[in-house]
mmCIF file of C-alpha atoms in Angstrom:
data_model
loop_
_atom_site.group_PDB
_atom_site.id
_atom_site.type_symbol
_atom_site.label_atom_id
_atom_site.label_comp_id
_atom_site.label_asym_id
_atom_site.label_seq_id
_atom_site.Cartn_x
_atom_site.Cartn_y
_atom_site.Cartn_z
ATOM 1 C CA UNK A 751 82.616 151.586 -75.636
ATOM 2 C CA UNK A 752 82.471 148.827 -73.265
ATOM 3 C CA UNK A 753 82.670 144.807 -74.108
ATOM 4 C CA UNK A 754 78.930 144.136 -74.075
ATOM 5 C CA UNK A 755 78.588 146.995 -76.798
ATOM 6 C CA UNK A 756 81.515 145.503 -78.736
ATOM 7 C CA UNK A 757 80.033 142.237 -78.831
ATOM 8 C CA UNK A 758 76.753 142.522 -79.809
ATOM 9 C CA UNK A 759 78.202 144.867 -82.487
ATOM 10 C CA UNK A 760 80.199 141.875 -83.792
ATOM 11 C CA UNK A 761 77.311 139.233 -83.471
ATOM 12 C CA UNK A 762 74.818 141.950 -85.618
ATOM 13 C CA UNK A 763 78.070 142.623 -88.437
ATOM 14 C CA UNK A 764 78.208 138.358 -88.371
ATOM 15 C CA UNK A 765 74.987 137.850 -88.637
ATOM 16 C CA UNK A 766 73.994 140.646 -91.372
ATOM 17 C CA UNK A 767 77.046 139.721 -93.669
ATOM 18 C CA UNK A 768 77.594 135.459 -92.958
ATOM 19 C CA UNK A 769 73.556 134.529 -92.105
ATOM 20 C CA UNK A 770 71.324 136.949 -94.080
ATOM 21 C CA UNK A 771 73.775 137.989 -97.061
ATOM 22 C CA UNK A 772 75.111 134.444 -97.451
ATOM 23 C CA UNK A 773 72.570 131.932 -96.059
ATOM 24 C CA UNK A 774 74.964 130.473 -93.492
ATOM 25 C CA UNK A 775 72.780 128.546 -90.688
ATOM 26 C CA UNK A 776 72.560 130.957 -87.856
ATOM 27 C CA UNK A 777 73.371 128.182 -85.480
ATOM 28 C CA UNK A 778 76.833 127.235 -87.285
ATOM 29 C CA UNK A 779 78.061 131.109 -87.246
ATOM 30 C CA UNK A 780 78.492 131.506 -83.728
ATOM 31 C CA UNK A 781 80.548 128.866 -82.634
ATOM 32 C CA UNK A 782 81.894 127.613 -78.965
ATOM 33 C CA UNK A 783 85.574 129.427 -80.216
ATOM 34 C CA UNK A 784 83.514 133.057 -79.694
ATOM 35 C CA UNK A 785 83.255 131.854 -76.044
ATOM 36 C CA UNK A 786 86.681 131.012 -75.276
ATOM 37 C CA UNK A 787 88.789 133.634 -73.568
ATOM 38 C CA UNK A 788 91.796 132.535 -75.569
ATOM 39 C CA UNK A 789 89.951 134.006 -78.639
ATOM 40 C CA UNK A 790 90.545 137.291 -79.525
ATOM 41 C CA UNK A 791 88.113 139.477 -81.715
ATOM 42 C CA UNK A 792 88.350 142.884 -82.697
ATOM 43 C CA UNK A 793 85.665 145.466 -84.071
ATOM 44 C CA UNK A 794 86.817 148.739 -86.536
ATOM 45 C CA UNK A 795 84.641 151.293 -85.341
ATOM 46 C CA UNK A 796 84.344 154.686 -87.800
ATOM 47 C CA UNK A 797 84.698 158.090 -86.139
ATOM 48 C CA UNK A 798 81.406 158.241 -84.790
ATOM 49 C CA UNK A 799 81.582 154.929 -83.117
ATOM 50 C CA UNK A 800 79.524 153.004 -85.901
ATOM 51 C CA UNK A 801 80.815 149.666 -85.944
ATOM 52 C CA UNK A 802 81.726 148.818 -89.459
ATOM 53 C CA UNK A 803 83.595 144.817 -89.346
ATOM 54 C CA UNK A 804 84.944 142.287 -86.918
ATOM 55 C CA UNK A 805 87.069 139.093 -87.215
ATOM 56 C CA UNK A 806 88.740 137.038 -84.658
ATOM 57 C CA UNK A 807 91.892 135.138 -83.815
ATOM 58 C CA UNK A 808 91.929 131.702 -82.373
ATOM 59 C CA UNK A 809 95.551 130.319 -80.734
ATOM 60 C CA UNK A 810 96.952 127.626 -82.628
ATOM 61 C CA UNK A 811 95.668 124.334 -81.444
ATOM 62 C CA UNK A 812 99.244 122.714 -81.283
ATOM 63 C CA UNK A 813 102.624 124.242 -80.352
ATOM 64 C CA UNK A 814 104.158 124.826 -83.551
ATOM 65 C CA UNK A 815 100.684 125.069 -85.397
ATOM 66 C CA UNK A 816 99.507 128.423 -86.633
ATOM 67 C CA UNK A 817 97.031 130.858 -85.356
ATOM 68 C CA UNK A 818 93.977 130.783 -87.182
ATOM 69 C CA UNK A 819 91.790 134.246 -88.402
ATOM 70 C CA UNK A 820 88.315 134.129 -89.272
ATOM 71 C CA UNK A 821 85.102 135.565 -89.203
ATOM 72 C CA UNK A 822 86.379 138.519 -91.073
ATOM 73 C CA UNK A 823 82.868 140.545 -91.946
ATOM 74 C CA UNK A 824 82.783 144.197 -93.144
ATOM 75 C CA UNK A 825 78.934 145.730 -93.646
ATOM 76 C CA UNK A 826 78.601 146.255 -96.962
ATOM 77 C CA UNK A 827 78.338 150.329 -97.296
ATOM 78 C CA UNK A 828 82.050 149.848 -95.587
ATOM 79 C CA UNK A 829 83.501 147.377 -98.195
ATOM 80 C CA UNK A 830 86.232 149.057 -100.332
ATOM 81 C CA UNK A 831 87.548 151.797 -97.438
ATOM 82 C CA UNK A 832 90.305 149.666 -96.021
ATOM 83 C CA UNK A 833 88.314 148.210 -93.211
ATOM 84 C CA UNK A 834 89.161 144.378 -94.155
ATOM 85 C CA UNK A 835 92.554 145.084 -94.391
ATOM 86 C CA UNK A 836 92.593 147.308 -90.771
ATOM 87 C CA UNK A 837 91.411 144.521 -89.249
ATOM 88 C CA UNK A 838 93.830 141.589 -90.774
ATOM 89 C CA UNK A 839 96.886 144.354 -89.296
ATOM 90 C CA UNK A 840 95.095 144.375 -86.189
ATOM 91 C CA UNK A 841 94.668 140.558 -85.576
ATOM 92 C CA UNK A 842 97.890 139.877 -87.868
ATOM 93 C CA UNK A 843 100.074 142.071 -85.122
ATOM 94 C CA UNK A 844 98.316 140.428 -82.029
ATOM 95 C CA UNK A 845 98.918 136.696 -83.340
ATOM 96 C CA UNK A 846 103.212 138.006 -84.056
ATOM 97 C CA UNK A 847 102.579 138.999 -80.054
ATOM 98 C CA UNK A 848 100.810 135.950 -78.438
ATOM 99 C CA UNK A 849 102.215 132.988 -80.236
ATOM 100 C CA UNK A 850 105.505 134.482 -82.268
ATOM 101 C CA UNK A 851 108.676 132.520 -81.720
ATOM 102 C CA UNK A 852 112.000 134.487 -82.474
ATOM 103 C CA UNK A 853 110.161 137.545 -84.056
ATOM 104 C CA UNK A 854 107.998 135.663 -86.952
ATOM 105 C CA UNK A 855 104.374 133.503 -86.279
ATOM 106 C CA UNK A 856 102.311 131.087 -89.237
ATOM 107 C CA UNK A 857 98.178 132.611 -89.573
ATOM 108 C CA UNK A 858 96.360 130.315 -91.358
ATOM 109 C CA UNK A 859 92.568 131.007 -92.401
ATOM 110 C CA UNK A 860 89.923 129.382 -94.354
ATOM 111 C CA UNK A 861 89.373 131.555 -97.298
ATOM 112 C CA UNK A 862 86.061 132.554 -98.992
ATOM 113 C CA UNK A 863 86.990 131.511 -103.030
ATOM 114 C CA UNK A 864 85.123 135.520 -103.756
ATOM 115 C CA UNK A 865 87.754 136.586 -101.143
ATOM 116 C CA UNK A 866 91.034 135.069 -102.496
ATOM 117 C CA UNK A 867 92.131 138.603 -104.256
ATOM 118 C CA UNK A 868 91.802 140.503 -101.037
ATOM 119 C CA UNK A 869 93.744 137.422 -99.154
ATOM 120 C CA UNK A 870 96.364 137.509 -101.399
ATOM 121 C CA UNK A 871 96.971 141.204 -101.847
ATOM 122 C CA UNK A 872 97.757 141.056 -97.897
ATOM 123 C CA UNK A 873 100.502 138.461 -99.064
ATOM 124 C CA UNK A 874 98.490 134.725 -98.147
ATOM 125 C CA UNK A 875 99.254 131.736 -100.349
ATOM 126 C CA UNK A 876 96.212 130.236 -101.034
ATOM 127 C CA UNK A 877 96.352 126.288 -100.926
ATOM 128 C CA UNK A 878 94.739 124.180 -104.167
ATOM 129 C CA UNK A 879 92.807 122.201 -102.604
ATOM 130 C CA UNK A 880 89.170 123.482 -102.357
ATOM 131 C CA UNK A 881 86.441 122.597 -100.147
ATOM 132 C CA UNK A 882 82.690 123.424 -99.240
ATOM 133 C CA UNK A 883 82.043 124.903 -95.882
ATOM 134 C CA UNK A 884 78.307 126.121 -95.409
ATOM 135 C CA UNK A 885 77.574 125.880 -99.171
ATOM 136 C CA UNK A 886 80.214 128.270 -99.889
ATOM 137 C CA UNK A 887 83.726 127.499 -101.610
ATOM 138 C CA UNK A 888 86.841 127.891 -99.480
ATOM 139 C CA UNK A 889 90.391 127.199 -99.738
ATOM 140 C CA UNK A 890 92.748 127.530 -96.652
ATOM 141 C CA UNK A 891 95.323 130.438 -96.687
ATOM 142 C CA UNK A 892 98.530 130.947 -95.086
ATOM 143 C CA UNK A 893 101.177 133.740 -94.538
ATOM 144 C CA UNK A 894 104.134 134.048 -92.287
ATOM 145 C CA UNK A 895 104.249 137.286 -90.123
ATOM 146 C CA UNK A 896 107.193 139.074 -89.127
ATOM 147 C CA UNK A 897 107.672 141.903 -87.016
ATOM 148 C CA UNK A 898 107.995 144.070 -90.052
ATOM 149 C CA UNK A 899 104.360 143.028 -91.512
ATOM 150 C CA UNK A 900 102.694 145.014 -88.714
ATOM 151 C CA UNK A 901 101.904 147.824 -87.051
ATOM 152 C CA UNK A 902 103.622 148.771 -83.758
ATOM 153 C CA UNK A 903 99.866 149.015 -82.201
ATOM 154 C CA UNK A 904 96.679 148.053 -83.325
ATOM 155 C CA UNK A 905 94.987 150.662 -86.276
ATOM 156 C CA UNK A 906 93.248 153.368 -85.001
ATOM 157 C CA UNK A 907 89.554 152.788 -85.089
ATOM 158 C CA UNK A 908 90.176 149.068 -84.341
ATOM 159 C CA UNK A 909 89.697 147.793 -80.687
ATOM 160 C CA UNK A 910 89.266 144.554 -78.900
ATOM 161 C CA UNK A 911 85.788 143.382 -78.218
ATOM 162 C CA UNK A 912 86.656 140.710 -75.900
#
């Protein structure tokens, strides 16, 4: 499947799950970040090609900062098959790749409140301190990744889209 596929793919998951499932403002969901080339997303695609979520990775903005993961949207008739957690591996190995230092990296992301449990069962801390984004309740996350947290490649069914 080529990029222009991939990406309109992601903007329809983004838009079905963030705008019309959770009233986001269409014009805050895609951001300048989608645009930069430093940003990685990714797509998990089911056998037959249908594209089922998508989530991104931006650099860290400082040395010594951590990457940042976001925009992680599964269609609902995939939620509960491993598809959120496919694509945290996925973006999870990539970040240990581009920005590790001596085999370990910091992801950070800003966490949905509904989405702590799934956050935390992939082994982020969840900060106290909670704020609203969009209307919705988020708290930031953090984990450390180490080269034994990932996969040696990306998960099947989970490719780049840009």
């Amino acid at each position: 499947m080529d990029t222009d596929e991939l990406r309109a793919a992601m903007n329809a998951i983004r838009m079905t799950v963030f705008v019309n499932e959770q009233g986001v403002d269409p014009l805050a969901e895609i951001d300048a970040r989608d645009q930069d080339p430093r940003t990685l997303h990714v797509v998990a695609l089911d056998d037959d090609g249908t594209a089922l979520g998508t989530a991104r990775l931006l650099p860290p903005h400082h040395a010594g900062e951590p990457a940042h993961i976001g925009r992680v949207a599964v269609e609902a008739a995939a939620r509960g098959r491993g598809v959120g957690a496919l694509l945290m591996t996925a973006l999870e190995a990539s970040a240990l790749e581009r920005y590790g230092v001596d085999g370990r990296v910091s992801v950070e992301l800003s966490a949905q409140e509904q989405a702590l449990g799934f956050y935390a069962r992939l082994g982020y801390v969840a900060r106290p301190e909670r704020y609203l984004d969009e209307a919705i309740w988020h708290r930031d996350a953090v984990k450390v990744i180490t080269g034994t947290d990932t996969a040696d490649d990306a998960p099947e069914g989970v490719g780049p889209a840009t």
